[in-house]
Tab-separated table of C-alpha atoms and ligand atoms in Angstrom:
chain	number	residue	atom	x	y	z
A	1	MET	CA	0.000	0.000	0.000
A	2	THR	CA	1.429	3.378	-0.930
A	3	LYS	CA	2.042	6.208	1.444
A	4	THR	CA	-0.542	8.393	-0.250
A	5	ILE	CA	-3.302	5.886	0.297
A	6	GLU	CA	-2.269	5.393	3.887
A	7	ASN	CA	-2.395	9.098	4.450
A	8	ARG	CA	-5.814	9.334	2.925
A	9	HIS	CA	-7.146	6.613	5.223
A	10	TYR	CA	-5.565	8.287	8.160
A	11	GLN	CA	-7.066	11.625	7.236
A	12	ALA	CA	-10.498	10.149	6.757
A	13	LEU	CA	-10.524	8.906	10.298
A	14	GLU	CA	-8.879	11.939	11.722
A	15	ASN	CA	-11.455	13.949	9.820
A	16	ALA	CA	-8.955	16.388	8.358
A	17	PRO	CA	-7.711	19.567	9.995
A	18	GLU	CA	-10.441	21.497	11.650
A	19	GLN	CA	-11.837	24.732	10.349
A	20	PRO	CA	-10.785	27.957	12.027
A	21	ASP	CA	-13.327	29.683	14.168
A	22	GLU	CA	-15.760	31.913	12.390
A	23	PRO	CA	-17.077	34.434	14.882
A	24	GLY	CA	-20.327	36.316	14.563
A	25	ARG	CA	-22.948	33.825	13.468
A	26	ARG	CA	-22.755	31.319	16.255
A	27	ARG	CA	-25.634	30.255	18.393
A	28	PHE	CA	-24.719	28.344	21.510
A	29	LEU	CA	-27.898	27.078	23.003
A	30	LYS	CA	-28.754	26.039	26.498
A	31	GLN	CA	-30.256	22.748	25.501
A	32	SER	CA	-29.587	19.090	25.861
A	33	VAL	CA	-27.944	17.568	22.838
A	34	GLY	CA	-29.342	14.230	23.849
A	35	VAL	CA	-26.062	12.411	23.682
A	36	GLY	CA	-24.590	10.342	26.401
A	37	THR	CA	-25.538	10.375	29.994
A	38	GLY	CA	-25.316	13.503	32.075
A	39	MET	CA	-25.192	15.682	28.990
A	40	ALA	CA	-23.527	18.995	29.636
A	41	THR	CA	-24.738	22.404	28.644
A	42	LEU	CA	-22.526	24.251	26.228
A	43	GLY	CA	-21.867	27.961	26.292
A	44	ALA	CA	-24.095	30.998	26.421
A	45	THR	CA	-27.055	31.751	24.226
A	46	THR	CA	-27.587	34.282	21.508
A	47	ILE	CA	-30.091	33.418	18.865
A	48	SER	CA	-29.652	35.451	15.753
A	49	ASN	CA	-32.429	35.530	13.231
A	50	VAL	CA	-31.511	33.607	10.164
A	51	ALA	CA	-33.432	33.567	6.942
A	52	PHE	CA	-35.813	30.680	6.543
A	53	GLY	CA	-35.431	28.262	3.725
A	54	ALA	CA	-33.677	24.970	4.048
A	55	SER	CA	-33.976	23.808	0.494
A	56	ASP	CA	-31.166	21.444	-0.399
A	57	ASP	CA	-32.040	21.095	-4.064
A	58	ALA	CA	-29.036	22.821	-5.547
A	59	ALA	CA	-26.587	20.829	-3.459
A	60	GLU	CA	-28.284	17.551	-4.348
A	61	GLU	CA	-27.779	18.153	-8.016
A	62	ALA	CA	-24.100	18.837	-7.456
A	63	ASP	CA	-23.331	15.377	-6.069
A	64	ASP	CA	-24.060	13.006	-8.927
A	65	ALA	CA	-24.154	9.391	-7.765
A	66	SER	CA	-23.919	7.768	-11.187
A	67	ASP	CA	-21.189	5.206	-11.888
A	68	LEU	CA	-20.993	3.935	-8.322
A	69	PRO	CA	-18.034	1.763	-7.210
A	70	ASP	CA	-18.564	-2.003	-7.822
A	71	VAL	CA	-19.155	-2.918	-4.200
A	72	ILE	CA	-22.226	-0.647	-4.167
A	73	ASP	CA	-23.315	-0.787	-7.813
A	74	TRP	CA	-26.596	-2.344	-6.620
A	75	LYS	CA	-27.620	0.904	-4.886
A	76	ASP	CA	-30.432	2.973	-6.392
A	77	GLU	CA	-28.148	5.707	-7.706
A	78	ASP	CA	-31.003	8.086	-8.576
A	79	ALA	CA	-31.973	8.110	-4.910
A	80	MET	CA	-28.475	8.818	-3.616
A	81	ILE	CA	-26.057	11.698	-3.141
A	82	LEU	CA	-22.425	10.640	-3.395
A	83	HIS	CA	-20.185	12.476	-0.922
A	84	GLY	CA	-17.092	10.352	-1.368
A	85	ARG	CA	-15.771	7.258	-3.127
A	86	SER	CA	-12.872	6.385	-0.846
A	87	PRO	CA	-13.952	5.739	1.789
A	88	ILE	CA	-17.498	5.362	0.480
A	89	THR	CA	-19.893	8.026	1.735
A	90	LEU	CA	-23.391	7.942	0.298
A	91	GLU	CA	-26.556	9.769	1.357
A	92	THR	CA	-30.268	9.161	0.734
A	93	LYS	CA	-32.076	12.010	-1.033
A	94	ARG	CA	-34.798	13.509	1.080
A	95	TYR	CA	-37.661	13.095	-1.361
A	96	THR	CA	-36.935	9.373	-1.860
A	97	VAL	CA	-37.641	8.381	1.748
A	98	GLY	CA	-41.121	7.067	0.957
A	99	THR	CA	-44.176	6.790	3.158
A	100	SER	CA	-44.253	3.117	4.131
A	101	GLY	CA	-41.664	3.478	6.872
A	102	ILE	CA	-38.849	1.111	5.896
A	103	THR	CA	-35.665	2.152	4.107
A	104	PRO	CA	-34.826	-0.452	1.470
A	105	ALA	CA	-31.185	-1.576	1.408
A	106	THR	CA	-30.848	-0.079	-2.066
A	107	ARG	CA	-31.459	3.381	-0.604
A	108	LEU	CA	-29.752	3.191	2.775
A	109	TYR	CA	-26.876	5.618	3.354
A	110	ILE	CA	-23.300	4.404	3.784
A	111	ARG	CA	-20.557	5.720	6.018
A	112	ASN	CA	-17.193	3.996	6.120
A	113	ASN	CA	-14.098	5.281	7.865
A	114	LEU	CA	-11.839	2.753	6.158
A	115	PRO	CA	-11.963	0.834	2.885
A	116	VAL	CA	-14.703	-1.824	2.718
A	117	PRO	CA	-13.262	-5.296	3.459
A	118	ASP	CA	-12.800	-7.794	0.642
A	119	GLU	CA	-15.887	-9.666	-0.624
A	120	LYS	CA	-14.280	-12.898	0.543
A	121	ILE	CA	-15.453	-12.229	4.097
A	122	VAL	CA	-19.051	-12.811	2.981
A	123	ALA	CA	-18.274	-15.922	0.890
A	124	ASP	CA	-18.990	-18.153	3.889
A	125	ARG	CA	-20.915	-15.947	6.304
A	126	ASP	CA	-21.500	-18.609	8.952
A	127	ALA	CA	-17.744	-19.102	9.266
A	128	TRP	CA	-17.066	-15.504	10.381
A	129	GLN	CA	-15.548	-15.488	13.863
A	130	VAL	CA	-16.173	-13.005	16.643
A	131	SER	CA	-14.203	-13.034	19.862
A	132	ILE	CA	-16.412	-12.595	22.936
A	133	GLU	CA	-14.317	-11.231	25.797
A	134	GLY	CA	-14.812	-9.856	29.302
A	135	VAL	CA	-17.171	-12.705	30.182
A	136	LYS	CA	-16.552	-15.600	32.596
A	137	ASN	CA	-15.784	-18.006	29.722
A	138	ALA	CA	-14.289	-15.904	26.947
A	139	LYS	CA	-14.535	-17.599	23.589
A	140	SER	CA	-14.461	-17.101	19.848
A	141	LEU	CA	-17.785	-17.949	18.209
A	142	SER	CA	-18.756	-18.325	14.578
A	143	VAL	CA	-21.880	-16.740	13.114
A	144	GLY	CA	-23.131	-20.298	12.609
A	145	GLU	CA	-22.818	-20.910	16.363
A	146	LEU	CA	-24.450	-17.562	17.217
A	147	LYS	CA	-27.456	-18.646	15.181
A	148	THR	CA	-28.033	-21.508	17.645
A	149	MET	CA	-27.969	-19.224	20.697
A	150	GLY	CA	-31.003	-17.016	20.252
A	151	LEU	CA	-33.023	-14.992	17.791
A	152	THR	CA	-34.648	-11.592	17.794
A	153	SER	CA	-35.293	-8.613	15.543
A	154	VAL	CA	-35.589	-4.866	15.922
A	155	VAL	CA	-36.586	-1.990	13.675
A	156	MET	CA	-34.204	0.863	14.266
A	157	VAL	CA	-33.244	4.261	12.936
A	158	LEU	CA	-29.619	4.121	11.852
A	159	GLN	CA	-28.321	7.670	11.796
A	160	CYS	CA	-24.842	9.149	11.510
A	161	SER	CA	-23.832	11.567	14.277
A	162	GLY	CA	-23.134	14.184	11.619
A	163	ASN	CA	-26.519	13.935	9.903
A	164	GLY	CA	-27.619	17.550	9.314
A	165	ARG	CA	-24.034	18.815	9.467
A	166	GLY	CA	-24.558	20.628	6.157
A	167	SER	CA	-26.562	23.313	7.980
A	168	PHE	CA	-23.800	24.538	10.275
A	169	ASP	CA	-22.400	27.963	9.387
A	170	HIS	CA	-18.843	27.175	10.448
A	171	THR	CA	-18.598	24.294	7.913
A	172	PRO	CA	-17.444	21.568	10.289
A	173	SER	CA	-15.056	19.036	8.759
A	174	GLY	CA	-16.667	15.788	7.638
A	175	SER	CA	-19.431	14.918	5.183
A	176	GLN	CA	-21.902	17.717	4.594
A	177	TRP	CA	-24.907	15.504	5.204
A	178	ARG	CA	-28.400	16.956	4.855
A	179	THR	CA	-31.244	14.704	6.089
A	180	GLY	CA	-30.171	11.458	4.482
A	181	ALA	CA	-27.480	9.949	6.700
A	182	SER	CA	-30.401	8.135	8.281
A	183	GLY	CA	-32.673	5.215	7.512
A	184	ASN	CA	-35.161	2.910	9.219
A	185	VAL	CA	-33.978	-0.654	9.056
A	186	VAL	CA	-35.063	-4.109	10.300
A	187	TRP	CA	-32.238	-6.084	11.866
A	188	GLY	CA	-32.228	-9.770	12.753
A	189	GLY	CA	-29.761	-11.577	15.003
A	190	VAL	CA	-29.153	-12.785	18.530
A	191	PRO	CA	-29.572	-10.670	21.676
A	192	LEU	CA	-26.055	-9.988	22.976
A	193	LYS	CA	-27.250	-10.643	26.532
A	194	ASP	CA	-28.111	-14.233	25.579
A	195	VAL	CA	-24.596	-14.778	24.237
A	196	ILE	CA	-23.069	-13.269	27.374
A	197	ALA	CA	-25.274	-15.407	29.604
A	198	ALA	CA	-24.277	-18.542	27.679
A	199	LEU	CA	-20.633	-17.691	28.353
A	200	GLY	CA	-21.122	-17.432	32.111
A	201	GLY	CA	-22.122	-13.755	32.366
A	202	PRO	CA	-19.952	-10.640	32.629
A	203	ALA	CA	-16.571	-10.953	34.286
A	204	ASP	CA	-16.190	-8.879	37.458
A	205	GLY	CA	-15.807	-5.120	37.205
A	206	MET	CA	-16.941	-4.654	33.609
A	207	LYS	CA	-18.599	-1.315	32.824
A	208	PHE	CA	-18.614	-0.998	29.030
A	209	LEU	CA	-19.133	-2.945	25.856
A	210	THR	CA	-16.278	-2.348	23.437
A	211	SER	CA	-16.749	-3.525	19.851
A	212	THR	CA	-14.070	-3.626	17.180
A	213	GLY	CA	-14.494	-3.519	13.410
A	214	GLY	CA	-12.925	-6.218	11.281
A	215	GLU	CA	-11.296	-3.997	8.661
A	216	GLU	CA	-7.684	-4.661	7.810
A	217	LEU	CA	-5.720	-1.670	8.979
A	218	PRO	CA	-3.349	0.147	6.651
A	219	LYS	CA	0.192	-0.787	7.696
A	220	GLY	CA	2.676	1.506	9.404
A	221	LEU	CA	0.134	3.630	11.239
A	222	ASP	CA	-0.723	3.785	14.903
A	223	GLU	CA	-3.541	1.243	15.330
A	224	ASP	CA	-5.215	3.185	18.098
A	225	LYS	CA	-5.576	6.112	15.734
A	226	ILE	CA	-7.356	4.300	12.920
A	227	GLN	CA	-9.083	1.340	14.548
A	228	VAL	CA	-12.852	1.445	14.263
A	229	GLU	CA	-13.774	0.757	17.860
A	230	ARG	CA	-16.503	2.110	20.107
A	231	SER	CA	-17.584	1.609	23.694
A	232	ILE	CA	-21.076	1.947	25.137
A	233	PRO	CA	-22.314	1.566	28.728
A	234	ILE	CA	-22.723	-2.061	29.859
A	235	GLU	CA	-26.327	-1.367	30.938
A	236	LYS	CA	-27.231	-0.710	27.318
A	237	ALA	CA	-25.227	-3.711	26.130
A	238	LEU	CA	-27.139	-6.035	28.475
A	239	ASP	CA	-30.461	-4.475	27.503
A	240	ASP	CA	-31.309	-4.543	23.809
A	241	VAL	CA	-28.089	-4.784	21.800
A	242	LEU	CA	-27.982	-7.368	18.996
A	243	LEU	CA	-25.340	-9.248	17.099
A	244	ALA	CA	-27.063	-9.082	13.723
A	245	TRP	CA	-26.573	-11.014	10.496
A	246	GLU	CA	-29.747	-9.946	8.685
A	247	MET	CA	-30.976	-6.550	7.398
A	248	ASP	CA	-34.345	-5.861	5.787
A	249	GLY	CA	-34.904	-9.615	5.404
A	250	GLN	CA	-31.586	-10.461	3.743
A	251	PRO	CA	-28.049	-11.288	4.856
A	252	ILE	CA	-26.429	-7.936	5.727
A	253	PRO	CA	-24.756	-6.565	2.578
A	254	LEU	CA	-20.984	-6.263	2.898
A	255	VAL	CA	-20.978	-2.445	2.918
A	256	HIS	CA	-23.522	-2.449	5.736
A	257	GLY	CA	-21.444	-4.728	7.929
A	258	GLY	CA	-22.027	-8.329	6.878
A	259	PRO	CA	-21.400	-11.043	7.950
A	260	LEU	CA	-21.972	-9.689	11.483
A	261	ARG	CA	-22.773	-6.292	12.933
A	262	VAL	CA	-23.376	-4.878	16.388
A	263	ILE	CA	-26.736	-3.125	16.561
A	264	VAL	CA	-27.321	-0.610	19.354
A	265	PRO	CA	-30.929	0.565	19.015
A	266	GLY	CA	-31.412	4.239	19.836
A	267	TYR	CA	-27.708	5.091	19.616
A	268	TYR	CA	-25.922	6.977	16.843
A	269	GLY	CA	-24.572	5.122	13.807
A	270	CYS	CA	-20.926	5.050	14.899
A	271	ASN	CA	-21.745	2.639	17.734
A	272	ASN	CA	-23.140	0.038	15.322
A	273	ILE	CA	-19.875	-1.663	14.459
A	274	LYS	CA	-19.762	-3.430	11.094
A	275	TYR	CA	-17.874	-6.684	10.340
A	276	VAL	CA	-17.450	-6.970	14.072
A	277	LYS	CA	-14.523	-9.202	15.061
A	278	ARG	CA	-14.355	-8.517	18.795
A	279	VAL	CA	-17.085	-7.863	21.322
A	280	ALA	CA	-15.617	-7.259	24.749
A	281	LEU	CA	-16.993	-6.244	28.112
A	282	THR	CA	-14.339	-3.901	29.461
A	283	PRO	CA	-13.709	-2.027	32.716
A	284	LYS	CA	-12.959	1.186	30.809
A	285	GLU	CA	-13.917	2.886	27.569
A	286	SER	CA	-11.729	1.970	24.610
A	287	ALA	CA	-8.420	3.812	24.352
A	288	ALA	CA	-8.856	4.068	20.571
A	289	HIS	CA	-8.869	7.563	19.126
A	290	MET	CA	-12.357	6.948	17.736
A	291	GLN	CA	-13.675	6.599	21.285
A	292	LYS	CA	-11.457	9.052	23.135
A	293	PHE	CA	-11.452	12.017	20.785
A	294	SER	CA	-13.778	11.473	17.834
A	295	TYR	CA	-17.537	11.844	18.339
A	296	ARG	CA	-17.114	14.285	21.224
A	297	VAL	CA	-19.549	17.183	21.451
A	298	ARG	CA	-17.566	20.322	22.149
A	299	PRO	CA	-17.954	24.053	21.602
A	300	ILE	CA	-16.496	25.503	18.411
A	301	GLY	CA	-12.764	25.972	18.735
A	302	VAL	CA	-12.371	23.674	21.752
A	303	GLU	CA	-10.073	20.639	21.485
A	304	ALA	CA	-11.527	17.134	21.806
A	305	SER	CA	-11.204	15.437	25.151
A	306	PRO	CA	-12.568	12.229	26.703
A	307	ASP	CA	-14.517	14.154	29.354
A	308	GLN	CA	-16.835	15.715	26.737
A	309	PRO	CA	-20.174	14.049	25.912
A	310	THR	CA	-19.830	11.256	23.386
A	311	MET	CA	-22.294	10.320	20.669
A	312	TRP	CA	-24.362	7.650	22.359
A	313	ASP	CA	-28.137	8.066	22.528
A	314	MET	CA	-29.835	9.979	19.753
A	315	ASN	CA	-32.100	12.968	20.214
A	316	VAL	CA	-35.670	13.516	19.017
A	317	LYS	CA	-35.968	14.508	15.370
A	318	SER	CA	-38.263	14.686	12.348
A	319	PHE	CA	-38.240	15.963	8.815
A	320	ILE	CA	-40.793	16.468	6.086
A	321	THR	CA	-40.107	14.508	2.911
A	322	GLY	CA	-42.878	15.831	0.662
A	323	PRO	CA	-44.494	17.270	-1.237
A	324	GLY	CA	-42.061	19.608	-2.927
A	325	ALA	CA	-38.810	18.040	-1.713
A	326	LYS	CA	-37.834	16.803	-5.159
A	327	PRO	CA	-35.726	19.221	-7.188
A	328	GLY	CA	-37.838	20.711	-9.970
A	329	GLU	CA	-41.074	19.183	-8.673
A	330	THR	CA	-44.173	21.287	-9.327
A	331	VAL	CA	-46.654	21.559	-6.480
A	332	ARG	CA	-50.038	22.833	-7.694
A	333	ALA	CA	-52.445	24.894	-5.599
A	334	GLY	CA	-55.062	22.764	-3.861
A	335	HIS	CA	-55.461	20.068	-1.249
A	336	HIS	CA	-52.249	18.355	-0.161
A	337	VAL	CA	-51.027	15.718	2.221
A	338	ILE	CA	-47.753	16.818	3.783
A	339	TYR	CA	-45.713	13.855	5.034
A	340	GLY	CA	-42.461	12.899	6.674
A	341	VAL	CA	-40.752	10.782	9.310
A	342	ALA	CA	-40.212	11.289	13.041
A	343	PHE	CA	-38.214	9.430	15.659
A	344	GLY	CA	-37.793	9.815	19.381
A	345	GLY	CA	-34.106	8.969	19.748
A	346	ASN	CA	-33.581	6.383	22.451
A	347	GLU	CA	-37.335	6.141	22.976
A	348	ALA	CA	-40.578	6.304	21.028
A	349	VAL	CA	-41.905	9.413	19.328
A	350	LYS	CA	-45.108	10.750	20.871
A	351	ASP	CA	-46.272	13.699	18.774
A	352	VAL	CA	-45.433	15.692	15.699
A	353	ASP	CA	-46.498	19.312	15.140
A	354	ILE	CA	-46.541	20.867	11.687
A	355	SER	CA	-46.190	24.452	10.563
A	356	ILE	CA	-46.690	25.707	7.031
A	357	ASP	CA	-45.555	29.242	7.863
A	358	GLY	CA	-42.033	28.692	9.081
A	359	GLY	CA	-42.920	28.044	12.690
A	360	GLN	CA	-45.342	30.855	13.504
A	361	ASN	CA	-48.348	28.559	13.883
A	362	TRP	CA	-48.353	24.854	14.703
A	363	GLN	CA	-50.931	22.085	14.430
A	364	LYS	CA	-50.841	18.376	15.261
A	365	ALA	CA	-49.862	15.979	12.513
A	366	GLU	CA	-51.253	12.467	12.467
A	367	LEU	CA	-48.953	9.491	13.026
A	368	PHE	CA	-50.015	6.847	10.546
A	369	GLY	CA	-48.995	3.429	9.317
A	370	ALA	CA	-47.166	0.689	11.123
A	371	ASP	CA	-45.832	1.384	14.603
A	372	MET	CA	-42.563	-0.532	14.433
A	373	GLY	CA	-41.524	0.050	18.012
A	374	ARG	CA	-39.708	2.620	20.064
A	375	TYR	CA	-36.496	2.665	18.032
A	376	ALA	CA	-38.144	2.941	14.621
A	377	TRP	CA	-39.183	6.090	12.875
A	378	ARG	CA	-42.856	6.804	12.446
A	379	THR	CA	-44.480	8.228	9.360
A	380	PHE	CA	-46.671	11.310	9.861
A	381	ARG	CA	-49.096	13.244	7.686
A	382	PHE	CA	-50.917	16.539	7.729
A	383	GLU	CA	-53.617	17.648	5.292
A	384	ALA	CA	-53.772	21.258	4.180
A	385	ASP	CA	-55.253	23.412	1.444
A	386	LEU	CA	-52.377	25.309	-0.080
A	387	PRO	CA	-53.246	28.289	-2.310
A	388	ALA	CA	-50.515	29.509	-4.655
A	389	GLY	CA	-47.633	31.063	-2.760
A	390	LYS	CA	-44.455	30.360	-0.833
A	391	TYR	CA	-44.443	28.095	2.211
A	392	VAL	CA	-41.902	27.020	4.747
A	393	LEU	CA	-42.982	23.581	5.936
A	394	ALA	CA	-41.610	22.616	9.326
A	395	SER	CA	-42.120	19.617	11.607
A	396	ARG	CA	-41.397	19.405	15.319
A	397	ALA	CA	-41.417	16.053	17.099
A	398	THR	CA	-41.816	15.288	20.804
A	399	ASN	CA	-40.754	11.990	22.357
A	400	GLN	CA	-42.304	9.964	25.173
A	401	SER	CA	-40.394	11.752	27.911
A	402	GLY	CA	-41.464	15.136	26.561
A	403	GLU	CA	-38.205	16.109	24.875
A	404	VAL	CA	-39.122	18.471	22.029
A	405	GLN	CA	-37.196	19.040	18.837
A	406	PRO	CA	-35.608	22.477	19.344
A	407	GLN	CA	-35.807	25.426	16.983
A	408	TYR	CA	-32.032	25.810	16.780
A	409	ARG	CA	-29.215	23.327	16.624
A	410	LEU	CA	-26.620	23.042	19.326
A	411	GLU	CA	-23.520	24.685	17.893
A	412	ASN	CA	-20.551	22.377	18.189
A	413	GLN	CA	-17.209	21.961	16.481
A	414	ARG	CA	-17.894	18.753	14.572
A	415	GLY	CA	-21.485	19.494	13.626
A	416	TYR	CA	-23.041	16.574	15.498
A	417	ALA	CA	-26.582	15.869	16.650
A	418	ASN	CA	-28.424	18.467	14.566
A	419	ASN	CA	-32.111	18.073	15.308
A	420	SER	CA	-33.143	21.699	14.765
A	421	TRP	CA	-36.610	21.934	13.221
A	422	HIS	CA	-35.583	25.229	11.681
A	423	ASP	CA	-32.626	23.705	9.842
A	424	HIS	CA	-34.788	20.881	8.527
A	425	ALA	CA	-37.687	23.020	7.331
A	426	LEU	CA	-38.600	22.674	3.661
A	427	SER	CA	-39.263	25.740	1.508
A	428	ILE	CA	-41.731	25.123	-1.292
A	429	VAL	CA	-43.404	27.221	-3.968
A	430	VAL	CA	-47.010	26.330	-4.753
A	431	LYS	CA	-48.062	27.296	-8.263
A	432	GLY	CA	-51.538	28.428	-9.267
B	501	LIG	N1	-16.456	-1.516	11.068
B	501	LIG	C1	-17.011	-0.302	10.916
B	501	LIG	N2	-18.193	-0.047	11.500
B	501	LIG	C2	-18.772	1.164	11.351
B	501	LIG	C3	-18.148	2.196	10.616
B	501	LIG	C4	-16.904	1.902	9.993
B	501	LIG	O1	-16.300	2.723	9.308
B	501	LIG	N3	-16.376	0.633	10.161
B	501	LIG	N4	-18.740	3.429	10.509
B	501	LIG	C5	-19.728	3.773	11.539
B	501	LIG	C6	-20.477	4.988	11.252
B	501	LIG	S1	-19.713	6.463	11.575
B	501	LIG	C7	-21.781	4.940	10.837
B	501	LIG	S2	-22.691	6.356	10.688
B	501	LIG	C8	-22.434	3.664	10.503
B	501	LIG	C9	-22.924	3.677	9.072
B	501	LIG	O2	-23.579	2.484	8.756
B	501	LIG	P1	-23.993	2.154	7.258
B	501	LIG	O3	-22.820	2.403	6.372
B	501	LIG	O4	-24.473	0.751	7.264
B	501	LIG	O5	-25.115	3.104	6.899
B	501	LIG	O6	-21.567	2.558	10.677
B	501	LIG	C10	-20.686	2.636	11.786
B	501	LIG	N5	-19.984	1.379	11.941
B	502	LIG	MO1	-21.379	8.127	11.433
């Protein structure tokens, strides 16, 4: 492997040098970001008035996803925005989300920190080995063996921590995702707690679950810096985490983590380790850079440090997906059904309010269709007569514990956790 390629991999994980501070247009909000436990409050608050209009049409047209790399040539390229080929970074276009609730594999976003492993790892899926550590009887198990130990499924929103990063004024480093680094996916596998119980239960003093990705690491670099490894609290690990081999009714495609993936319902994407080769209960969080310094929520200009909140549980969020979200789409004056998706984060969504005037007036939307459980997103609809004119359609979700989607995002260096209803509003023009 050449030096250039190594450097590129390294950079991808390190997320490139950070942008200098851009004073003046920052809004630090006193609000919970909904990540981690004991979430801190960041900075003081000044809300400046920004112009409404969150249309992402122009940007979508700029990122042509035709001629996709072989390993993902089965993706529905018309539905995708390509942010990067190496490592692969692919987003779902907002208007293609659909109204039946599930994200088909062909339209699910992709985020890889390192090159996708060779196809040979899915040639014999049942032979894939995962080392289970930090239990009384540590052992390496094959996927075939896991399949004899238990079975469950969960519908879950998979969402990248940086989803919505494209709205931040300070242009945080990383992919400029709009709404589409998210999808609602059915996963099938074995409850991790059943596997742990079968191996004698947790060893003494364990406080975290640390999972390691099975990518081959570029040689000559510090492993701790590039290893894809994340830790989550052991309470979550022993609750509803899965070791999954199936996605949307099929073996997990290679790019999405087949043969085996850790699924942490309600937590951000980065915790759902693909091609998992090691699942360990540990006394401490991983010492890998990805755990210690990446995915830390910190004020703009502040260095990353392990005492900052990490991207664990997701916050409440929703976005409208139509009508009018498709570039060039004509919306005619008359009766319309406005629709979208809403999710509660680490718990179920309770309500969605809709505004057609940029947040001045709100009315209840109706949750419709299949309720796929607390970790899934829920489709919502709202009927309105829309005379010709300009509209700013906004949605604002509330979850079961009463957490409401805020008007403004929490400003932070890396552009994580954006659930601002204002940033996700959709500007449409209705023609007579
Ligand atoms: N092994 C491994 N697991 C990984 C990653 C990775 O690069 N390697 N990326 C993580 C991140 S940041 C996200 S957002 C999700 C993306 O999952 P997807 O590509 O299936 O959509 O996978 C997570 N798990
Ligand atoms: Mo991510």
